[in-house]
Coordinates of C-alpha atoms in Angstrom, one line a residue:
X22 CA -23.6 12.2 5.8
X23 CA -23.5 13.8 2.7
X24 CA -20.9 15.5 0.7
X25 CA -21.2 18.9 -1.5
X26 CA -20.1 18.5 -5.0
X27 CA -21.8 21.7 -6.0
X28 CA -23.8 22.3 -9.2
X29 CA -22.1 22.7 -12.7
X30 CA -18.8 21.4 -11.1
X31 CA -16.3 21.0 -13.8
X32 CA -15.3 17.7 -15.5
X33 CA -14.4 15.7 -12.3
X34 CA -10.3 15.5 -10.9
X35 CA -10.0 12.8 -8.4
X36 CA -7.0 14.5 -6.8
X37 CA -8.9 18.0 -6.8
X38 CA -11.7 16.8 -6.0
X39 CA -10.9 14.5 -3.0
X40 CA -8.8 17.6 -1.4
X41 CA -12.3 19.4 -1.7
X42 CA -14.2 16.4 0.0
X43 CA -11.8 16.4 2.8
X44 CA -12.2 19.7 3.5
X45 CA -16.0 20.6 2.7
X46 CA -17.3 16.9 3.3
X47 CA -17.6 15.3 6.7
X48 CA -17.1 18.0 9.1
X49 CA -18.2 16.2 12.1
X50 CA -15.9 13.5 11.2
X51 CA -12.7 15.5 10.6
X52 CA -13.0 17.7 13.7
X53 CA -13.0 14.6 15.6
X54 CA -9.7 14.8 17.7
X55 CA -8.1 11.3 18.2
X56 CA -6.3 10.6 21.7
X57 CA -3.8 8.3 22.4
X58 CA -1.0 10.2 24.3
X59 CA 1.8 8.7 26.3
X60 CA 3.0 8.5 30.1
X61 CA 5.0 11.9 30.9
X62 CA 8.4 10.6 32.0
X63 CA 9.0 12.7 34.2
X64 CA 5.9 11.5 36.8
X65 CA 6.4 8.0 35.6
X66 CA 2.0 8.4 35.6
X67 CA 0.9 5.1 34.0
X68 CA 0.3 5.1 30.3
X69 CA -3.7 4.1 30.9
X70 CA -4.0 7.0 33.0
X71 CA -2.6 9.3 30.7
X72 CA -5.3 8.1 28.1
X73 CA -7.7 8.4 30.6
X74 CA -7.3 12.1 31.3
X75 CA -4.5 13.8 28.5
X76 CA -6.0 16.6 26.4
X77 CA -6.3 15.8 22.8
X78 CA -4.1 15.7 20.1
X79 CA -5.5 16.9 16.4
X80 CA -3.8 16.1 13.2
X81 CA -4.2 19.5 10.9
X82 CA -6.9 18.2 7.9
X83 CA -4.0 19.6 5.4
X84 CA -1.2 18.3 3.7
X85 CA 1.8 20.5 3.5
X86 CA 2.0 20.2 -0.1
X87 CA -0.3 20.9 -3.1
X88 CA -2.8 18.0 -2.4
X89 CA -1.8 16.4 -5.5
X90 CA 1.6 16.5 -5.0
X91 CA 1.5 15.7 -1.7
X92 CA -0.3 12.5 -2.5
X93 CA 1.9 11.6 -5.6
X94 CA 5.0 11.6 -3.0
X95 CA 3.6 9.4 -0.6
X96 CA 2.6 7.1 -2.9
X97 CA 5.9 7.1 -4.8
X98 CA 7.4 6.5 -1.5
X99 CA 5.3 3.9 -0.8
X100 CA 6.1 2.4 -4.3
X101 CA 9.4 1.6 -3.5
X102 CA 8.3 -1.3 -1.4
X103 CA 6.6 -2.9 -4.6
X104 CA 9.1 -1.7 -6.9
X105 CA 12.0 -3.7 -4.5
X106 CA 9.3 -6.6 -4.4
X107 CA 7.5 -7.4 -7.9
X108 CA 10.7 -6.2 -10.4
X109 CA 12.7 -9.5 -9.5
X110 CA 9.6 -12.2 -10.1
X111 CA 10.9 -11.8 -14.1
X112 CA 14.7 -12.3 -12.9
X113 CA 14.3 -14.9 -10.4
X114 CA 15.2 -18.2 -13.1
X115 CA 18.0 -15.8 -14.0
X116 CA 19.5 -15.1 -10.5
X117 CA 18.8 -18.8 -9.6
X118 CA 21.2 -19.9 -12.8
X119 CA 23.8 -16.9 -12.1
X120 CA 24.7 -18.1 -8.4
X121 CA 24.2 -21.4 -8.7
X122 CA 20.6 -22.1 -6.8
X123 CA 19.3 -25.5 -7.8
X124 CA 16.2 -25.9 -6.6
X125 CA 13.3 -23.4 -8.0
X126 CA 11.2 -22.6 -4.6
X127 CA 14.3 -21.6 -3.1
X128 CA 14.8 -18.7 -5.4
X129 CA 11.7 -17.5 -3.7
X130 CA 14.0 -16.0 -0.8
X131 CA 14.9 -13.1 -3.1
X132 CA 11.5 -12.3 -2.2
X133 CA 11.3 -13.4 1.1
X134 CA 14.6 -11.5 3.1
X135 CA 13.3 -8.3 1.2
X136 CA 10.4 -8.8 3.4
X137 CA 12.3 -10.0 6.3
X138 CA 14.3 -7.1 6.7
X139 CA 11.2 -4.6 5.9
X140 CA 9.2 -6.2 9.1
X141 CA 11.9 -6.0 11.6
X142 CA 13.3 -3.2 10.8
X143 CA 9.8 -0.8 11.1
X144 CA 10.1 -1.3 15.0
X145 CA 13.4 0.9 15.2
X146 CA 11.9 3.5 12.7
X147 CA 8.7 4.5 14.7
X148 CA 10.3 5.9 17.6
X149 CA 13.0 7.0 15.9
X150 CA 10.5 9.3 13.7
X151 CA 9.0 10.3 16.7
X152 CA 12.0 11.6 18.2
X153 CA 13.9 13.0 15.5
X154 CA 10.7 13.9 12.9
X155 CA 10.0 12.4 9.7
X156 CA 12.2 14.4 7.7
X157 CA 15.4 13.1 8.8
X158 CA 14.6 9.8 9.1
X159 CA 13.1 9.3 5.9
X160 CA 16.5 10.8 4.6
X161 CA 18.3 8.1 6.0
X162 CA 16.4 5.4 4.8
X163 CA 16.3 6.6 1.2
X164 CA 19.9 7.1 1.0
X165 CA 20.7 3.1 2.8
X166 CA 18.2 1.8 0.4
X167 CA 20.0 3.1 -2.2
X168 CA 23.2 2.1 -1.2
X169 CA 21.9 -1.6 -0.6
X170 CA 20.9 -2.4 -4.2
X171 CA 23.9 -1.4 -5.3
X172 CA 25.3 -4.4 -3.0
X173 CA 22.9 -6.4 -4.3
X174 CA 23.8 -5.4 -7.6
X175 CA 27.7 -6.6 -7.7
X176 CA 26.7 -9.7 -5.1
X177 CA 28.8 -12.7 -6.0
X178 CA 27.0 -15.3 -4.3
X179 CA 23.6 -16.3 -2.9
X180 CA 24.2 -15.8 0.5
X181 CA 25.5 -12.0 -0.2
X182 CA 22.7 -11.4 -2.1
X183 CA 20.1 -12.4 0.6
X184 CA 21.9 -10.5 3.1
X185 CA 21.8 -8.0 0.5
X186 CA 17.7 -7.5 0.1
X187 CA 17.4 -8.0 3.9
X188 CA 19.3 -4.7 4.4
X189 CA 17.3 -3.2 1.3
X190 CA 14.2 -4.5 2.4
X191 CA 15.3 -3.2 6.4
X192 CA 16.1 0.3 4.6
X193 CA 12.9 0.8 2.7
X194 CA 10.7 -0.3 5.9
X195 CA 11.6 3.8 6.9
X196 CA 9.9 4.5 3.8
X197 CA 6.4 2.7 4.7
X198 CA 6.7 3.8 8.7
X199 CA 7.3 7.4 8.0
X200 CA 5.0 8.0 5.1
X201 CA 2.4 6.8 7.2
X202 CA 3.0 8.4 9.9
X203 CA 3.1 11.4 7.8
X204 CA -0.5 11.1 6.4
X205 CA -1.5 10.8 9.6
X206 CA 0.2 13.8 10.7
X207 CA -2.0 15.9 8.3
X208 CA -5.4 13.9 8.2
X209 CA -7.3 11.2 10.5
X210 CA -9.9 8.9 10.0
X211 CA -11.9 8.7 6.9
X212 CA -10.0 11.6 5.8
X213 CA -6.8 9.8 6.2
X214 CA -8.3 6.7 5.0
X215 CA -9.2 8.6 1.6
X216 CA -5.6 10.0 1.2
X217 CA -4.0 6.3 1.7
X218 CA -7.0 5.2 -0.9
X219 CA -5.7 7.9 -3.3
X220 CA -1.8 7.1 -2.9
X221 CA -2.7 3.9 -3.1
X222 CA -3.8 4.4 -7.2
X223 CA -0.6 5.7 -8.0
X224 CA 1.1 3.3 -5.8
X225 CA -0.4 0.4 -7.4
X226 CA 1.2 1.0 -10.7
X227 CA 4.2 0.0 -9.0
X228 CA 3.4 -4.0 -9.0
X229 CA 1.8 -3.2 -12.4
X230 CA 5.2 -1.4 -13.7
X231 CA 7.6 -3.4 -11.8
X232 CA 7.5 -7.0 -13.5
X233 CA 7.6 -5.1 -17.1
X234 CA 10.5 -3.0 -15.9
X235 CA 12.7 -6.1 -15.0
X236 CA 11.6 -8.2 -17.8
X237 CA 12.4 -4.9 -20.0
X238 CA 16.2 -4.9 -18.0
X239 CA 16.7 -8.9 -19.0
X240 CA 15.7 -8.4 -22.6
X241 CA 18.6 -6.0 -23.2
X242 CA 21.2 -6.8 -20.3
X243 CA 22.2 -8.9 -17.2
X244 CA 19.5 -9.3 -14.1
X245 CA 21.9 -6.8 -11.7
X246 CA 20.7 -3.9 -13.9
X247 CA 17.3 -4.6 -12.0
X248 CA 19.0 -3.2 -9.2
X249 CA 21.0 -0.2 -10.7
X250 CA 17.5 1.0 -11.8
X251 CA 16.0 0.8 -8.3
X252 CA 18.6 2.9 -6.9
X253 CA 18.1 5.6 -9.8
X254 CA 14.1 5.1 -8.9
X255 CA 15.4 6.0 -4.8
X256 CA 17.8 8.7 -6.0
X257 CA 14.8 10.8 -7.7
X258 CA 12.9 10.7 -5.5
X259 CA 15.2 11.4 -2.7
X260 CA 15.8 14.5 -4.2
X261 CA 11.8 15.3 -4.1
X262 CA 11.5 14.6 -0.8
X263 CA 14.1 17.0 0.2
X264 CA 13.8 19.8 -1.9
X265 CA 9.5 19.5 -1.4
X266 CA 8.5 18.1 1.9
X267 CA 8.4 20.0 5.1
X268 CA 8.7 18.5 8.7
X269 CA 5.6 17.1 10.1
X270 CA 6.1 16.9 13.7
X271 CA 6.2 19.6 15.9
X272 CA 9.3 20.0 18.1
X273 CA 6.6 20.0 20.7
X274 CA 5.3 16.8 20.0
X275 CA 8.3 15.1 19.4
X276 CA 9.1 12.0 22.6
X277 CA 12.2 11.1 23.9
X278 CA 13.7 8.1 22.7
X279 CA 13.3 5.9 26.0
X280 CA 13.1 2.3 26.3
X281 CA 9.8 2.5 28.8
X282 CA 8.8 5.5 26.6
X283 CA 8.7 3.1 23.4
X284 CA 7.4 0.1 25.6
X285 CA 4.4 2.7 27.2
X286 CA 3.9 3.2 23.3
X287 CA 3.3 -0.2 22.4
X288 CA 1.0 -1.0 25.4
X289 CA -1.1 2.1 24.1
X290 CA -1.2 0.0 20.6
X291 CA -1.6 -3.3 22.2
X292 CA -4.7 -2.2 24.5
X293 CA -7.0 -0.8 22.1
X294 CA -8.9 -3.0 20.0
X295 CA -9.0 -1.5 16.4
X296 CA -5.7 -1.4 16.6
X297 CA -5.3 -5.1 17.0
X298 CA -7.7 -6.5 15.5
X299 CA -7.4 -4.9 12.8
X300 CA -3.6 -5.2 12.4
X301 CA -4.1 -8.6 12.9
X302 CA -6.3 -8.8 10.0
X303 CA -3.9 -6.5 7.3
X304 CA -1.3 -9.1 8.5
X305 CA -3.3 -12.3 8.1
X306 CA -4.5 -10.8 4.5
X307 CA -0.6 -9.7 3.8
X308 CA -0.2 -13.6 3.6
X309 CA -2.2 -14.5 1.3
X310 CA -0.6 -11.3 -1.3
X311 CA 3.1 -12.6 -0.8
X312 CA 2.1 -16.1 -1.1
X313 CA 0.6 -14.9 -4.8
X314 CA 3.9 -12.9 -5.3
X315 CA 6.3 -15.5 -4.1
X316 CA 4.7 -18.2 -6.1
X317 CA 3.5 -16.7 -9.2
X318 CA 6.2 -16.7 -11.3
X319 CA 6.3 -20.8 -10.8
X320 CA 2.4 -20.8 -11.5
X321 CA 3.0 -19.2 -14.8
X322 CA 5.8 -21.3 -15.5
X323 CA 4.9 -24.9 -14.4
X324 CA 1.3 -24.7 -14.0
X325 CA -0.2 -23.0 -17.2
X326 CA 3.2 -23.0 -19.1
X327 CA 3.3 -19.7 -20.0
X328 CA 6.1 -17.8 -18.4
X329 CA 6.4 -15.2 -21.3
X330 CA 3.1 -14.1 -19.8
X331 CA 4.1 -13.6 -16.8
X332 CA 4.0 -9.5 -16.8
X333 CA 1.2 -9.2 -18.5
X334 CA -1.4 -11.2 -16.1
X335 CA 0.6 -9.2 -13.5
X336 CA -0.7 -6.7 -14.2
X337 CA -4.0 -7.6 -14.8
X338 CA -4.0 -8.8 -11.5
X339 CA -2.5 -6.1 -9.4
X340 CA -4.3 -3.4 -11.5
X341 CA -7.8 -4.3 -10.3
X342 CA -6.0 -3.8 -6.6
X343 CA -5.8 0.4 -7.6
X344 CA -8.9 0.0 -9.2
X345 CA -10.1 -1.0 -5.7
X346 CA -8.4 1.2 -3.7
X347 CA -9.4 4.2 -6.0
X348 CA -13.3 3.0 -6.2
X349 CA -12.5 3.1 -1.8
X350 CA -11.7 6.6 -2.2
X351 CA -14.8 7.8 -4.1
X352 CA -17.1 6.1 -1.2
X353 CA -15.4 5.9 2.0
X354 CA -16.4 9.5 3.1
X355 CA -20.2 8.2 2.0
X356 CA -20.2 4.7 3.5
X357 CA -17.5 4.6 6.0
X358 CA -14.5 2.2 6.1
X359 CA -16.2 -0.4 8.2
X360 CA -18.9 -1.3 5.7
X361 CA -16.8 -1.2 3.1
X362 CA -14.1 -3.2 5.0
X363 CA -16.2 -5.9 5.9
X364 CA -18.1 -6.2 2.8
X365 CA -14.6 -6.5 0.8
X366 CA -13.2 -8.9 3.2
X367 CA -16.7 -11.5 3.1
X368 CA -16.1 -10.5 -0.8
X369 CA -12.0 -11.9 -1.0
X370 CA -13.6 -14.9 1.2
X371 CA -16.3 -15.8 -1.4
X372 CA -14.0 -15.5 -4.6
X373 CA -11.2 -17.6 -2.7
X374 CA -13.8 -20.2 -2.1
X375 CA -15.0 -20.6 -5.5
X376 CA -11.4 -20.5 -7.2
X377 CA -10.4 -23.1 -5.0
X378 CA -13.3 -25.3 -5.8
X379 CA -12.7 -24.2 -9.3
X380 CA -8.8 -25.7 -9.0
X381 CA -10.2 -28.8 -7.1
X382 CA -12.4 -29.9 -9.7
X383 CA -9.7 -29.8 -12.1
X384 CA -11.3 -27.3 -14.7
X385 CA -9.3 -24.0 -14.0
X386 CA -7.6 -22.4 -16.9
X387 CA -5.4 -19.4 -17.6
X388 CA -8.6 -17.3 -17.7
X389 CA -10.0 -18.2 -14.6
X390 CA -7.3 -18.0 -13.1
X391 CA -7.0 -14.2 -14.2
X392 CA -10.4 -13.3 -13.6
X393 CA -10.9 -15.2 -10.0
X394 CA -7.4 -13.6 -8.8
X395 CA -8.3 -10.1 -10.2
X396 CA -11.6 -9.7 -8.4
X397 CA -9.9 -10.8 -5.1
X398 CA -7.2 -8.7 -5.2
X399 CA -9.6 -5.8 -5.7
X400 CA -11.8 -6.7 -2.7
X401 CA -7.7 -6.8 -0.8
X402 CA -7.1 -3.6 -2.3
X403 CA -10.5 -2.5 -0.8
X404 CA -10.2 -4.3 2.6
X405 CA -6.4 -3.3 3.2
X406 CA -6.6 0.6 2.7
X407 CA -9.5 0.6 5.6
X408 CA -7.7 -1.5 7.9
X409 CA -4.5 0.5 8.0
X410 CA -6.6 4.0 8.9
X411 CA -9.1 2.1 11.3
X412 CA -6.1 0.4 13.1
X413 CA -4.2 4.3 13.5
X414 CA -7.3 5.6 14.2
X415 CA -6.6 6.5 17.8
X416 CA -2.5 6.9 17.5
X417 CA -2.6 10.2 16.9
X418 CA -0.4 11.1 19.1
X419 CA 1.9 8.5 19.0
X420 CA 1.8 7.8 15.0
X421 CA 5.4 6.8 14.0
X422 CA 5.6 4.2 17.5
X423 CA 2.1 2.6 16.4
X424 CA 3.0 2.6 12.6
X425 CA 6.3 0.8 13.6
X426 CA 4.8 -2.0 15.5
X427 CA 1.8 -2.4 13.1
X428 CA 3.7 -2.7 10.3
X429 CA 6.7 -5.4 12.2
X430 CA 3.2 -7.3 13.1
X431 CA 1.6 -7.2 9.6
X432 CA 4.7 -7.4 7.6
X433 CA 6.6 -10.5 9.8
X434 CA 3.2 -12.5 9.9
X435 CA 2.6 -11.9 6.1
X436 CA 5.5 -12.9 5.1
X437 CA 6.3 -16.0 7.0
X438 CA 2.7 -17.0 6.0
X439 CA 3.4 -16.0 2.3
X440 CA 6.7 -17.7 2.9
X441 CA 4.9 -21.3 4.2
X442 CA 2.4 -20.8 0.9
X443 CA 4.9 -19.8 -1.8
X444 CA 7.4 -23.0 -0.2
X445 CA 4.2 -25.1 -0.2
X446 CA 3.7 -25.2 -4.5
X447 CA 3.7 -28.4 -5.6
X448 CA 2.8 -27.6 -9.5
X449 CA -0.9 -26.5 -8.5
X450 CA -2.6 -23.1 -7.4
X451 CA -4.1 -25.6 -4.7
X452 CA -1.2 -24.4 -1.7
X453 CA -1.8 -20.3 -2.7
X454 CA -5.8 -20.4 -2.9
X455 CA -6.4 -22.7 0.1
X456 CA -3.9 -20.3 1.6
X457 CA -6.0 -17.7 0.9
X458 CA -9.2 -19.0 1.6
X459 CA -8.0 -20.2 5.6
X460 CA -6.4 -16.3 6.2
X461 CA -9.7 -14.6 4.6
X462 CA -12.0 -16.4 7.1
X463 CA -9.7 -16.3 10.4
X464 CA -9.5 -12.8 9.3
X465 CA -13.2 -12.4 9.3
X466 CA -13.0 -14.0 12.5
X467 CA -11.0 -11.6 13.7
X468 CA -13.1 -8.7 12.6
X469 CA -16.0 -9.9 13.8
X470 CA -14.7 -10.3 17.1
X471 CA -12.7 -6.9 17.2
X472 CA -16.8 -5.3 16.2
X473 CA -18.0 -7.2 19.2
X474 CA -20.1 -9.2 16.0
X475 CA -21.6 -6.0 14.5
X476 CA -20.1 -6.1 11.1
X477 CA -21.0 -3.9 8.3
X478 CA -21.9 -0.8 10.0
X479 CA -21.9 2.8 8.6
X480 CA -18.4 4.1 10.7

């Protein structure tokens, strides 16, 4: 496969220049017309049947938008996951003192009923975007989340507060279903896999940003600004997403909202393979990242004594994860998201090895710590952005149902496994890097097995 750049091409653009890949580059690959349709209800035909003989369903190739803009939006929408995530790690000694939490791993639920809330809550918002379209959905989620933080915001207790970032974090999961579902309204497969790759740079600045932005809100006022600025954050780009974005989803398309409908729906996800395995994998790799997230800001503190630096290797750590995902979108259309995939995962397996040998020999420092961490979290970046388009790639027709129920999976599992690592420091980086090292290979188990053992091919 190759792609046509042309000769004397101007200084490059990644945005302008991916929207011309992904419509000049793999033509075979984008007219490729996914199926994955569901039982009429009417006939009450069985939904293997329908697979078996339903026309087609094809996703357009285009975004709605400018291609830049379009991609800017999904990833700011996407953001707000991170922002809600990585701008309380600076605040959590804060909130801990403020409502009386004595013991330090327990302030790691802050972090934890965010994620809660975002995994449970995605299984409501698939079929709900597939019977009432993106556009309204997303509406609804952006204006809860925004009215959540302010709860959080004025919360008197630690209790409130948890309840408080389990509704935010249930409010924002309609973010992450519907913007998903929305790429892959306009693009499939390695196309798709290259807009998420691209979002994904922008979207990364989030975890970058986000520590610096709440450390930035402590130095000048009380933590409970952190969550006045999210909902600003929500409120702007609210009023993007309305005044910009289109609907997505034909009227046509659109299913009813029926319990053996939505239960059809999830068979369709549960029997194909890709999509398993590897949602299975995202989740299994998800654990590791919140185990990082929910435990570094104790690392920094206890185990290298150097909290004041907690932003800065932040972001040294979650910028090599864009770095990742934009290197991804500069090769995927050449090498294909499985060899990429599998080469980042066996990479995040390797590096996890050696920095857990590194910590059991006693001779880890701040550096390599830094370094070791940074170079994983870009083969995550790298491994992640595949997974999500390989596991869609036959929803098509059913992308807000199977973006629901992947995201519950990998967001539930990752973050009770985060969860079990972040409650699991004991003063050492031993818990998150053995952590990380069991995940990465059962994940590579679970590749191998979803490939029927042929890993690293060229698709």
């Amino acid at each position: 496969m190759t792609i046509d750049r042309g000769e004397g091409r101007e200084q490059a653009h990644p945005l302008r220049d991916a929207d011309d890949d992904i419509r000049h580059g793999d033509i075979a690959m984008l007219d490729r017309r996914d199926t994955a349709p569901l039982a009429r209800p009417d006939t009450g035909v069985d939904a293997a049947a329908d697979l078996a003989s339903a026309q087609p369903t094809a996703s357009a190739d285009r975004a709605p938008l400018p291609f830049g803009e379009f991609v800017t939006l999904i990833a700011a929408l996407m953001a707000l996951t991170a922002l809600g995530i990585d701008s309380m790690l600076p605040a959590l000694p804060a909130i801990g003192e403020a409502l009386g939490v004595a013991e330090p791993n327990s302030r790691q639920f802050v972090v934890t009923a965010f994620l809660l809330g975002f995994s449970v809550a995605q299984l409501a918002y698939g079929p709900l975007a597939d019977r009432y379209g993106r556009r309204p959905v997303l509406i609804f989620a952006l204006v809860a989340s925004a009215l959540t933080n302010l709860v959080a915001a004025v919360a008197g207790s630690f209790t409130l507060l948890l309840l408080a970032r389990f509704a935010s974090g249930a409010a924002v999961a309609g973010a992450r279903v519907v913007t998903v579902a929305l790429v892959r309204d306009c693009y499939s497969g390695r196309a798709m896999a290259r807009v998420m790759s691209l979002a994904f740079i922008f979207f990364m600045a989030a975890p970058v940003l986000a520590p610096s932005f709440g450390q930035a809100v402590l130095a000048f006022g009380s933590w409970r600004w952190i969550f006045g600025g999210i909902t600003i954050v929500t409120v702007v780009i609210f009023a993007w997403f309305v005044a910009r974005m289109p609907e997505t989803l034909a009227v046509g398309d659109r299913h009813s909202l029926d319990l053996r409908r939505i239960l059809q729906g999830y068979g369709i996800v549960l029997r194909d393979r890709y999509a398993v395995g590897y949602t299975v994998a995202a989740a299994l790799l998800s654990g590791g990242l919140f185990g990082f997230v929910g435990s570094i800001q104790q690392i920094m503190e206890v185990t290298f004594r150097a909290p004041q630096l907690l932003t800065i290797v932040f972001a040294c750590v979650a910028g090599t994860m864009a770095a990742g995902s934009f290197f991804n979108s500069r090769i995927v259309m050449r090498f294909g998201t499985r060899l990429i995939s599998h080469a980042a995962l066996t990479g995040l397996v390797v590096v996890a090895g050696v920095h857990l040998a590194v910590t059991l020999l006693g001779v880890e420092s701040l550096a390599s710590f830094i370094v070791l961490q940074a170079i994983m979290m870009a083969c995550f970046g790298l491994a992640t952005s595949n997974f999500s388009a390989m596991a869609m790639e036959n929803m098509g027709s059913i992308a807000g149902t199977a973006s629901s129920l992947q995201g519950f999976v990998s967001m539930l599992v990752g973050a009770l496994l985060g969860a079990a690592i972040g409650q699991s420091f004991d003063g050492t980086t031993v818990p998150l890097y053995g952590g990380f090292l069991i995940l990465g290979l059962i994940a590579l188990v679970v590749v191998h097995r979803t490939e029927h053992g042929r890993l690293f091919q060229r698709g």
